């Protein structure tokens, strides 16, 4: 099938304003939008710039807006995107060039949540694993799947309104450790997440959940963190 | 403007090996970790099925059995001291990851749950054993995240999206790297006492591969260009179950949980070839048998693929799940969520109701930068380089020999990443800063300028496509002299053409992926040539290297490692292509080579 692709471009070394490039190419319905971008770059316009790596939805490099929705270009197929595809960089993030946005602030939010297990108690005397039941594992399993692609945070209207808001991704990290039975820093985590720029800025709009390419129930996770802050209990 | 930095050590690559090395070195010395992507984009994150360790949580298991499986799986080209270290240290390595917070699947008792995987057996080959520790089918993701989290906790210094274009070696001593800061295009010189390469694989030399687009191996090519040898490059693993045409990996865990491979007749054909382990035989054998089925006309509809069948009704009919127990669709969805989703997304199929088309996909380089068991790079059959370390897929220690077992790449990263990081820290604590060469960036700047202002008339993309086609068609699962010679001729032609690619279109400095992708292609061309030349030289079949014209293993003449050097000087630019071979004996301690049957 014939596909028309419009791409929002920005390269301050070429010109200060944004522009749109148009491309026409033959594609299979099962092609990934990423395949189209690669072919445009390799066959038509070497200057087209975007991030990509694994090409099957696990590395999180190629998050962008496809027809107005945040998606990974390697998980969006032509048959769903249709014969006219509009591609733009993620919203509310500074564009470095074409589809590449500045992720430093995003990873800054990640680091602010202390995204690591904190437990300074003695390890089991036999040197083996700490015990954790399948049910305890299941309690936080969903939020361990985050690939830090930024689809959620950049789809959040509260984040658009205030880029200082830590955003859904950082709260997903908080959830992942708060509900891990092995973690011992819940007081600290709850106070970080309950900060003035934290969970209470979430207005339960569900954009993040819809945007997540890993299917994480983000809004639910945020709700669980809110409840934990409100009640002081993790259950 | 070129910026200068000074660190005791530089780690190139932030996947599993680089991060594990950083964790063990960064408390002791000042370390910088450079990666051309954000660390969490690394391809370790794509590993699915698990990480092997004989914890014995499900059934009896012993490190000796694990070591034996690794040696036999590698068709006896494995260096056995390395395999013994891997097997012995694997148990603590897994507990260490758990202590860092890795969310392993659990048994009802709360211990780490384990599953079966290809080539892992109890009692020296008697039957499959549950040895793979895992988090559903995204174990690599959890390992990458956990190591990155631990690095943040430990305040490791990262330079994200810094693309290393040259490794500096002066007077035979490693002294740093040159990198491009991708966002700005600025050059940075990192002066250091030691450099550890952990840049992963280079499977993008093939047309059908499970490898990420980023896996192009330029740090490996840099060392080769600087005169160091590459080892056992003829051994490239083709994973049996890549998604048809796309090459995306469908984990062996699918078969660990009971899935089977079937041909056009609906026959579980592996029963004929490998009656003991069947669908859980090592990957080299299964890939070869799939090819044989296809060649004998038993591919599906006579075409070039077979079916992977994970329907519960099939698994229950064959009683192929662990212990012959009954499975449900719900259980499979829980154990294999990602690959089931990939089948749905990329193949548009419903794997609980229909089988999925698969064929072998280029997956893993057993060969690479030769090292000793401390990660120190070998400069020759019996000498070591000073200040150079390597770990992970880019390295060849050689724990995988001629064929890697599933789950062993992840354990390799953790065990040898840790050891290399420690050895490097110890070295840096007693070493002085070596001298940098005059104008350390000059050579690589010239190489980049040649790309930026080339005067030819074709695109790099075309050369890349021809390279990948050539490698898949001529240097794939089955090889023979004529095809390999043709491949080498073609590669020489492509290297000529590469020297005169047209000026790239992007003349800018910031985020110039046009320039960097073309630089990556140069590395792939060098590494492809070494791969094809090594395959032509080895006149026997062993592990993943199968020569139709020499179908038997020949221990008399070929129980040895291949070392390949360039023989046309040294520098930072792609090589012209004259090679020199040397050989290194295999380290055999416990297990004498014998016939490899399953």
Short mmCIF file of C-alpha atoms in Angstrom, two decimals, chain B residues 113-515:
data_model
loop_
_atom_site.label_atom_id
_atom_site.label_comp_id
_atom_site.label_asym_id
_atom_site.label_seq_id
_atom_site.Cartn_x
_atom_site.Cartn_y
_atom_site.Cartn_z
CA UNK B 113 11.67 -19.99 40.84
CA UNK B 114 13.57 -21.73 38.04
CA UNK B 115 12.73 -23.28 34.69
CA UNK B 116 14.21 -25.52 32.04
CA UNK B 117 16.31 -24.20 29.17
CA UNK B 118 18.05 -25.65 26.15
CA UNK B 119 21.09 -27.80 26.86
CA UNK B 120 20.88 -27.51 30.66
CA UNK B 121 20.71 -30.98 32.17
CA UNK B 122 21.02 -32.97 35.36
CA UNK B 123 23.51 -35.71 35.91
CA UNK B 124 25.74 -34.93 32.90
CA UNK B 125 23.12 -34.99 30.18
CA UNK B 126 20.50 -37.39 31.58
CA UNK B 127 17.47 -35.08 31.32
CA UNK B 128 16.53 -31.37 31.31
CA UNK B 129 16.95 -29.56 34.63
CA UNK B 130 15.26 -26.42 36.00
CA UNK B 131 18.23 -24.04 36.27
CA UNK B 132 17.12 -20.77 34.71
CA UNK B 133 16.22 -18.03 37.21
CA UNK B 134 13.82 -15.57 35.67
CA UNK B 135 11.26 -12.81 35.78
CA UNK B 136 8.57 -14.07 33.39
CA UNK B 137 10.07 -13.53 29.93
CA UNK B 138 11.68 -10.18 30.62
CA UNK B 139 14.62 -11.26 32.75
CA UNK B 140 17.14 -9.12 30.86
CA UNK B 141 15.01 -6.04 31.39
CA UNK B 142 14.99 -6.69 35.13
CA UNK B 143 18.75 -7.27 35.21
CA UNK B 144 19.46 -4.09 33.27
CA UNK B 145 17.10 -2.02 35.43
CA UNK B 146 18.44 -3.47 38.67
CA UNK B 147 22.07 -2.87 37.75
CA UNK B 148 21.31 0.66 36.59
CA UNK B 149 19.42 1.34 39.81
CA UNK B 150 22.37 0.06 41.84
CA UNK B 151 24.74 2.27 39.84
CA UNK B 152 22.58 5.30 40.64
CA UNK B 153 22.63 4.37 44.30
CA UNK B 154 26.41 4.09 44.12
CA UNK B 155 26.78 7.43 42.31
CA UNK B 156 28.47 5.99 39.21
CA UNK B 157 29.42 8.71 36.72
CA UNK B 158 27.66 8.31 33.37
CA UNK B 159 28.19 10.04 30.06
CA UNK B 160 24.96 9.17 28.23
CA UNK B 161 24.81 9.42 24.45
CA UNK B 162 28.57 9.63 24.13
CA UNK B 163 29.67 7.66 21.07
CA UNK B 164 33.18 6.21 21.38
CA UNK B 165 34.97 6.50 18.04
CA UNK B 166 38.49 5.41 18.99
CA UNK B 167 40.36 3.61 21.71
CA UNK B 168 43.73 5.14 22.40
CA UNK B 169 46.75 2.88 22.66
CA UNK B 170 50.20 4.46 22.85
CA UNK B 171 53.45 2.51 23.20
CA UNK B 172 51.32 -0.68 23.56
CA UNK B 173 49.52 0.77 26.58
CA UNK B 174 45.83 1.74 26.68
CA UNK B 175 45.49 5.39 27.65
CA UNK B 176 41.90 6.42 27.00
CA UNK B 177 39.21 6.91 24.39
CA UNK B 178 37.93 9.55 22.00
CA UNK B 179 34.17 10.11 22.02
CA UNK B 180 31.62 12.26 20.23
CA UNK B 181 29.00 13.89 22.43
CA UNK B 182 26.05 13.09 20.21
CA UNK B 183 23.81 15.99 21.21
CA UNK B 184 26.43 18.62 20.35
CA UNK B 185 28.83 16.81 18.04
CA UNK B 186 31.72 17.91 20.25
CA UNK B 187 34.77 15.67 20.65
CA UNK B 188 35.87 14.54 24.10
CA UNK B 189 39.16 12.94 25.01
CA UNK B 190 39.04 10.73 28.07
CA UNK B 191 42.53 10.15 29.43
CA UNK B 192 42.63 7.04 31.64
CA UNK B 193 44.83 4.30 33.03
CA UNK B 194 42.52 1.59 31.78
CA UNK B 195 39.69 1.03 29.31
CA UNK B 196 37.06 -1.68 29.64
CA UNK B 197 35.09 -2.56 26.52
CA UNK B 198 31.55 -3.77 27.18
CA UNK B 199 29.87 -2.75 23.96
CA UNK B 200 27.83 -5.88 23.33
CA UNK B 201 27.31 -7.69 20.06
CA UNK B 202 27.46 -6.79 16.39
CA UNK B 203 24.68 -8.87 14.86
CA UNK B 204 23.65 -6.03 12.56
CA UNK B 205 26.05 -7.46 9.98
CA UNK B 206 23.22 -9.91 9.18
CA UNK B 207 19.95 -9.24 7.36
CA UNK B 208 17.83 -11.36 9.69
CA UNK B 209 18.82 -10.78 13.30
CA UNK B 210 17.41 -10.44 16.78
CA UNK B 211 19.96 -7.71 17.47
CA UNK B 212 19.15 -4.07 18.12
CA UNK B 213 19.98 -1.52 15.45
CA UNK B 214 22.66 -0.17 17.77
CA UNK B 215 24.64 -3.43 17.81
CA UNK B 216 27.35 -2.52 15.35
CA UNK B 217 30.52 -3.23 17.32
CA UNK B 218 32.62 -0.14 16.70
CA UNK B 219 34.68 -0.46 19.92
CA UNK B 220 35.51 -4.04 18.89
CA UNK B 221 36.50 -2.82 15.45
CA UNK B 222 38.57 -0.03 17.04
CA UNK B 223 40.70 -2.51 18.95
CA UNK B 224 41.12 -4.62 15.83
CA UNK B 225 42.12 -1.55 13.83
CA UNK B 226 44.66 -0.75 16.54
CA UNK B 227 46.33 -4.11 15.95
CA UNK B 228 44.76 -6.38 18.57
CA UNK B 229 43.43 -9.82 17.64
CA UNK B 230 39.82 -11.00 17.49
CA UNK B 231 39.09 -14.55 18.55
CA UNK B 232 36.73 -17.26 17.23
CA UNK B 233 34.74 -14.85 15.09
CA UNK B 234 33.51 -17.72 12.88
CA UNK B 235 31.21 -18.80 15.71
CA UNK B 236 28.01 -16.81 15.44
CA UNK B 237 24.88 -18.20 16.99
CA UNK B 238 21.65 -18.43 15.02
CA UNK B 239 18.75 -18.69 17.42
CA UNK B 240 16.18 -21.22 16.13
CA UNK B 241 13.05 -19.22 16.83
CA UNK B 242 13.10 -15.77 15.30
CA UNK B 243 9.83 -14.29 14.07
CA UNK B 244 9.59 -15.17 10.39
CA UNK B 245 11.26 -12.50 8.21
CA UNK B 246 11.64 -9.99 11.04
CA UNK B 247 14.12 -11.96 13.15
CA UNK B 248 12.68 -10.72 16.45
CA UNK B 249 13.47 -13.24 19.14
CA UNK B 250 10.92 -15.62 20.61
CA UNK B 251 12.59 -16.98 23.72
CA UNK B 252 13.61 -20.57 24.23
CA UNK B 253 11.51 -20.20 27.39
CA UNK B 254 8.57 -20.95 25.08
CA UNK B 255 10.00 -24.46 24.70
CA UNK B 256 11.11 -24.56 28.33
CA UNK B 257 7.44 -24.22 29.24
CA UNK B 258 6.48 -27.00 26.82
CA UNK B 259 6.26 -25.44 23.35
CA UNK B 260 7.42 -27.58 20.42
CA UNK B 261 8.64 -27.14 16.85
CA UNK B 262 6.70 -28.82 14.06
CA UNK B 263 7.23 -29.23 10.32
CA UNK B 264 4.82 -29.24 7.39
CA UNK B 265 3.64 -32.75 8.23
CA UNK B 266 2.71 -31.68 11.71
CA UNK B 267 5.59 -33.77 13.03
CA UNK B 268 7.59 -32.89 16.16
CA UNK B 269 10.71 -33.40 14.09
CA UNK B 270 13.32 -32.84 16.83
CA UNK B 271 12.36 -36.21 18.34
CA UNK B 272 14.11 -37.76 15.37
CA UNK B 273 17.34 -35.78 15.67
CA UNK B 274 17.81 -35.30 19.42
CA UNK B 275 15.69 -37.92 21.17
CA UNK B 276 16.74 -37.12 24.76
CA UNK B 277 16.40 -33.34 24.89
CA UNK B 278 14.13 -32.90 21.84
CA UNK B 279 12.99 -29.27 21.69
CA UNK B 280 15.40 -28.36 24.49
CA UNK B 281 18.57 -29.31 22.64
CA UNK B 282 21.17 -26.54 22.18
CA UNK B 283 20.49 -23.82 19.66
CA UNK B 284 23.17 -24.66 17.08
CA UNK B 285 21.71 -28.13 16.59
CA UNK B 286 18.09 -27.03 16.41
CA UNK B 287 18.85 -24.26 13.91
CA UNK B 288 20.69 -26.73 11.72
CA UNK B 289 17.88 -29.28 11.92
CA UNK B 290 15.31 -26.62 10.97
CA UNK B 291 17.41 -25.90 7.88
CA UNK B 292 17.57 -29.58 7.09
CA UNK B 293 13.78 -29.91 7.34
CA UNK B 294 13.36 -26.92 5.05
CA UNK B 295 15.87 -28.27 2.53
CA UNK B 296 14.16 -31.62 2.45
CA UNK B 297 10.89 -29.92 1.63
CA UNK B 298 9.27 -30.12 5.05
CA UNK B 299 9.13 -26.39 5.74
CA UNK B 300 5.57 -25.15 6.15
CA UNK B 301 3.95 -25.22 2.70
CA UNK B 302 7.40 -26.06 1.31
CA UNK B 303 8.64 -22.64 2.35
CA UNK B 304 11.54 -21.49 4.51
CA UNK B 305 10.05 -21.70 7.98
CA UNK B 306 8.61 -24.10 10.56
CA UNK B 307 6.04 -23.65 13.31
CA UNK B 308 6.57 -22.91 16.96
CA UNK B 309 3.51 -24.31 18.68
CA UNK B 310 2.72 -23.15 22.21
CA UNK B 311 -0.99 -23.91 22.21
CA UNK B 312 -1.97 -25.49 25.53
CA UNK B 313 -3.74 -28.33 23.71
CA UNK B 314 -0.50 -29.18 21.88
CA UNK B 315 1.63 -29.00 25.01
CA UNK B 316 -0.85 -31.18 26.88
CA UNK B 317 -1.12 -33.67 24.03
CA UNK B 318 2.65 -34.15 23.93
CA UNK B 319 3.00 -33.81 27.71
CA UNK B 320 5.94 -31.56 26.92
CA UNK B 321 5.60 -29.18 29.89
CA UNK B 322 8.04 -29.69 32.80
CA UNK B 323 7.16 -32.90 34.58
CA UNK B 324 4.53 -33.65 31.96
CA UNK B 325 2.02 -31.53 33.88
CA UNK B 326 -1.03 -29.94 32.28
CA UNK B 327 -0.89 -26.26 31.35
CA UNK B 328 -3.57 -23.66 30.68
CA UNK B 329 -3.58 -20.62 28.42
CA UNK B 330 -3.73 -18.43 31.49
CA UNK B 331 -0.55 -19.92 32.94
CA UNK B 332 1.28 -19.50 29.65
CA UNK B 333 0.19 -15.86 29.40
CA UNK B 334 1.62 -15.32 32.85
CA UNK B 335 4.93 -17.04 32.17
CA UNK B 336 5.47 -15.72 28.62
CA UNK B 337 3.62 -12.38 28.47
CA UNK B 338 6.05 -10.49 26.25
CA UNK B 339 6.64 -13.06 23.54
CA UNK B 340 2.92 -13.82 23.32
CA UNK B 341 2.30 -10.11 22.87
CA UNK B 342 5.01 -9.93 20.21
CA UNK B 343 3.39 -12.78 18.28
CA UNK B 344 0.12 -10.90 18.41
CA UNK B 345 1.55 -7.51 17.47
CA UNK B 346 4.11 -8.46 14.83
CA UNK B 347 2.58 -11.61 13.35
CA UNK B 348 -1.07 -10.75 13.83
CA UNK B 349 -1.64 -14.27 15.19
CA UNK B 350 -3.38 -15.72 18.21
CA UNK B 351 -0.72 -18.07 19.62
CA UNK B 352 -3.14 -19.74 22.02
CA UNK B 353 -5.10 -20.94 18.99
CA UNK B 354 -2.58 -21.23 16.15
CA UNK B 355 1.11 -22.02 15.71
CA UNK B 356 3.51 -19.24 14.69
CA UNK B 357 6.02 -19.20 11.78
CA UNK B 358 9.65 -19.06 12.89
CA UNK B 359 13.11 -19.51 11.43
CA UNK B 360 16.67 -19.08 12.69
CA UNK B 361 17.83 -15.53 13.35
CA UNK B 362 21.38 -14.22 13.86
CA UNK B 363 21.59 -13.77 17.59
CA UNK B 364 24.91 -13.88 19.41
CA UNK B 365 28.64 -13.61 18.75
CA UNK B 366 30.51 -16.29 20.66
CA UNK B 367 33.73 -14.73 19.39
CA UNK B 368 35.11 -11.29 20.04
CA UNK B 369 37.91 -9.62 21.98
CA UNK B 370 39.95 -12.41 23.61
CA UNK B 371 40.43 -12.06 27.36
CA UNK B 372 41.72 -14.07 30.29
CA UNK B 373 39.44 -14.94 33.22
CA UNK B 374 40.06 -11.51 34.77
CA UNK B 375 38.83 -9.71 31.67
CA UNK B 376 42.35 -8.68 30.62
CA UNK B 377 42.52 -8.43 26.83
CA UNK B 378 44.89 -10.80 25.10
CA UNK B 379 47.37 -9.24 22.70
CA UNK B 380 48.34 -12.63 21.28
CA UNK B 381 48.31 -16.37 22.01
CA UNK B 382 50.45 -15.88 25.10
CA UNK B 383 50.66 -12.18 25.86
CA UNK B 384 48.28 -9.79 27.58
CA UNK B 385 47.57 -6.15 26.73
CA UNK B 386 48.26 -3.47 29.36
CA UNK B 387 45.29 -1.49 30.65
CA UNK B 388 42.73 -3.10 28.37
CA UNK B 389 39.74 -5.09 29.61
CA UNK B 390 36.63 -6.53 27.98
CA UNK B 391 33.51 -8.33 29.20
CA UNK B 392 30.14 -9.47 27.90
CA UNK B 393 29.19 -10.33 24.35
CA UNK B 394 31.98 -8.24 22.79
CA UNK B 395 34.50 -10.37 24.70
CA UNK B 396 35.57 -13.98 24.23
CA UNK B 397 36.82 -15.43 27.49
CA UNK B 398 35.91 -18.15 26.07
CA UNK B 399 33.11 -19.52 28.14
CA UNK B 400 30.73 -20.22 25.24
CA UNK B 401 33.19 -21.91 22.91
CA UNK B 402 31.57 -22.79 19.61
CA UNK B 403 27.98 -22.41 20.80
CA UNK B 404 26.46 -20.59 23.76
CA UNK B 405 23.72 -22.15 25.87
CA UNK B 406 20.59 -20.12 26.47
CA UNK B 407 20.74 -18.10 29.77
CA UNK B 408 24.54 -18.17 29.73
CA UNK B 409 24.97 -14.74 28.17
CA UNK B 410 23.34 -13.10 31.18
CA UNK B 411 25.46 -15.08 33.62
CA UNK B 412 28.58 -14.28 31.56
CA UNK B 413 27.81 -10.54 31.92
CA UNK B 414 27.42 -10.73 35.66
CA UNK B 415 30.31 -13.05 36.50
CA UNK B 416 32.90 -11.71 34.09
CA UNK B 417 31.67 -8.10 34.24
CA UNK B 418 32.29 -8.19 37.98
CA UNK B 419 35.68 -9.85 37.64
CA UNK B 420 36.85 -7.45 34.93
CA UNK B 421 35.73 -4.45 36.99
CA UNK B 422 37.64 -5.69 40.03
CA UNK B 423 40.78 -6.58 38.11
CA UNK B 424 40.74 -3.19 36.42
CA UNK B 425 40.33 -1.36 39.72
CA UNK B 426 43.25 -3.27 41.20
CA UNK B 427 45.38 -2.40 38.19
CA UNK B 428 44.45 1.30 38.35
CA UNK B 429 45.24 1.52 42.05
CA UNK B 430 48.90 0.75 41.36
CA UNK B 431 49.34 2.19 37.85
CA UNK B 432 50.34 5.74 36.88
CA UNK B 433 48.59 7.68 34.16
CA UNK B 434 50.13 6.62 30.86
CA UNK B 435 51.22 9.13 28.28
CA UNK B 436 48.71 10.13 25.61
CA UNK B 437 49.85 10.15 22.01
CA UNK B 438 50.39 13.61 20.48
CA UNK B 439 47.09 14.82 18.94
CA UNK B 440 45.13 11.81 20.19
CA UNK B 441 42.01 12.73 18.23
CA UNK B 442 43.71 13.51 14.90
CA UNK B 443 43.36 10.08 13.29
CA UNK B 444 39.73 9.57 14.05
CA UNK B 445 38.84 13.15 13.14
CA UNK B 446 40.31 12.44 9.71
CA UNK B 447 38.25 9.24 9.44
CA UNK B 448 35.05 11.13 10.34
CA UNK B 449 35.91 13.95 7.94
CA UNK B 450 36.29 11.45 5.12
CA UNK B 451 32.72 10.33 5.74
CA UNK B 452 31.41 13.85 6.08
CA UNK B 453 32.87 14.95 2.78
CA UNK B 454 33.09 11.75 0.73
CA UNK B 455 33.14 12.19 -3.04
CA UNK B 456 31.41 9.06 -4.27
CA UNK B 457 27.95 8.50 -5.59
CA UNK B 458 26.09 6.03 -3.45
CA UNK B 459 24.39 5.90 -0.08
CA UNK B 460 25.77 4.03 2.88
CA UNK B 461 22.34 2.37 3.25
CA UNK B 462 22.84 0.43 0.03
CA UNK B 463 26.20 -0.90 1.10
CA UNK B 464 24.70 -1.92 4.44
CA UNK B 465 21.87 -3.80 2.76
CA UNK B 466 24.27 -5.69 0.49
CA UNK B 467 26.54 -6.50 3.44
CA UNK B 468 23.66 -7.90 5.46
CA UNK B 469 22.30 -9.95 2.55
CA UNK B 470 25.75 -11.38 1.83
CA UNK B 471 26.32 -12.42 5.44
CA UNK B 472 22.91 -14.03 5.87
CA UNK B 473 23.11 -15.88 2.54
CA UNK B 474 26.76 -16.99 2.61
CA UNK B 475 27.94 -16.90 6.23
CA UNK B 476 24.80 -18.21 7.93
CA UNK B 477 23.73 -21.50 9.47
CA UNK B 478 25.27 -23.54 6.66
CA UNK B 479 28.57 -22.61 5.09
CA UNK B 480 30.84 -23.95 2.38
CA UNK B 481 34.04 -22.91 0.67
CA UNK B 482 32.57 -21.41 -2.46
CA UNK B 483 29.96 -19.30 -0.66
CA UNK B 484 32.50 -18.05 1.85
CA UNK B 485 34.96 -17.10 -0.88
CA UNK B 486 32.22 -15.25 -2.71
CA UNK B 487 31.30 -13.48 0.51
CA UNK B 488 34.89 -12.37 0.99
CA UNK B 489 35.09 -11.05 -2.57
CA UNK B 490 31.86 -9.18 -2.04
CA UNK B 491 33.07 -7.74 1.27
CA UNK B 492 36.26 -6.48 -0.37
CA UNK B 493 34.15 -4.78 -3.01
CA UNK B 494 31.88 -3.24 -0.37
CA UNK B 495 34.88 -1.94 1.56
CA UNK B 496 36.16 -0.27 -1.59
CA UNK B 497 32.79 1.31 -2.20
CA UNK B 498 32.55 2.37 1.44
CA UNK B 499 35.73 4.43 1.03
CA UNK B 500 33.86 6.59 -1.45
CA UNK B 501 30.32 6.85 -0.10
CA UNK B 502 28.68 10.01 -1.22
CA UNK B 503 28.85 12.93 1.09
CA UNK B 504 26.30 12.25 3.77
CA UNK B 505 23.32 14.58 3.65
CA UNK B 506 23.54 15.84 7.19
CA UNK B 507 26.38 18.36 7.37
CA UNK B 508 25.44 19.54 10.83
CA UNK B 509 27.17 18.89 14.14
CA UNK B 510 24.32 18.24 16.59
CA UNK B 511 22.81 14.77 16.79
CA UNK B 512 24.24 13.76 13.45
CA UNK B 513 23.10 10.15 13.22
CA UNK B 514 23.73 10.19 9.48
CA UNK B 515 27.44 10.52 10.20
#
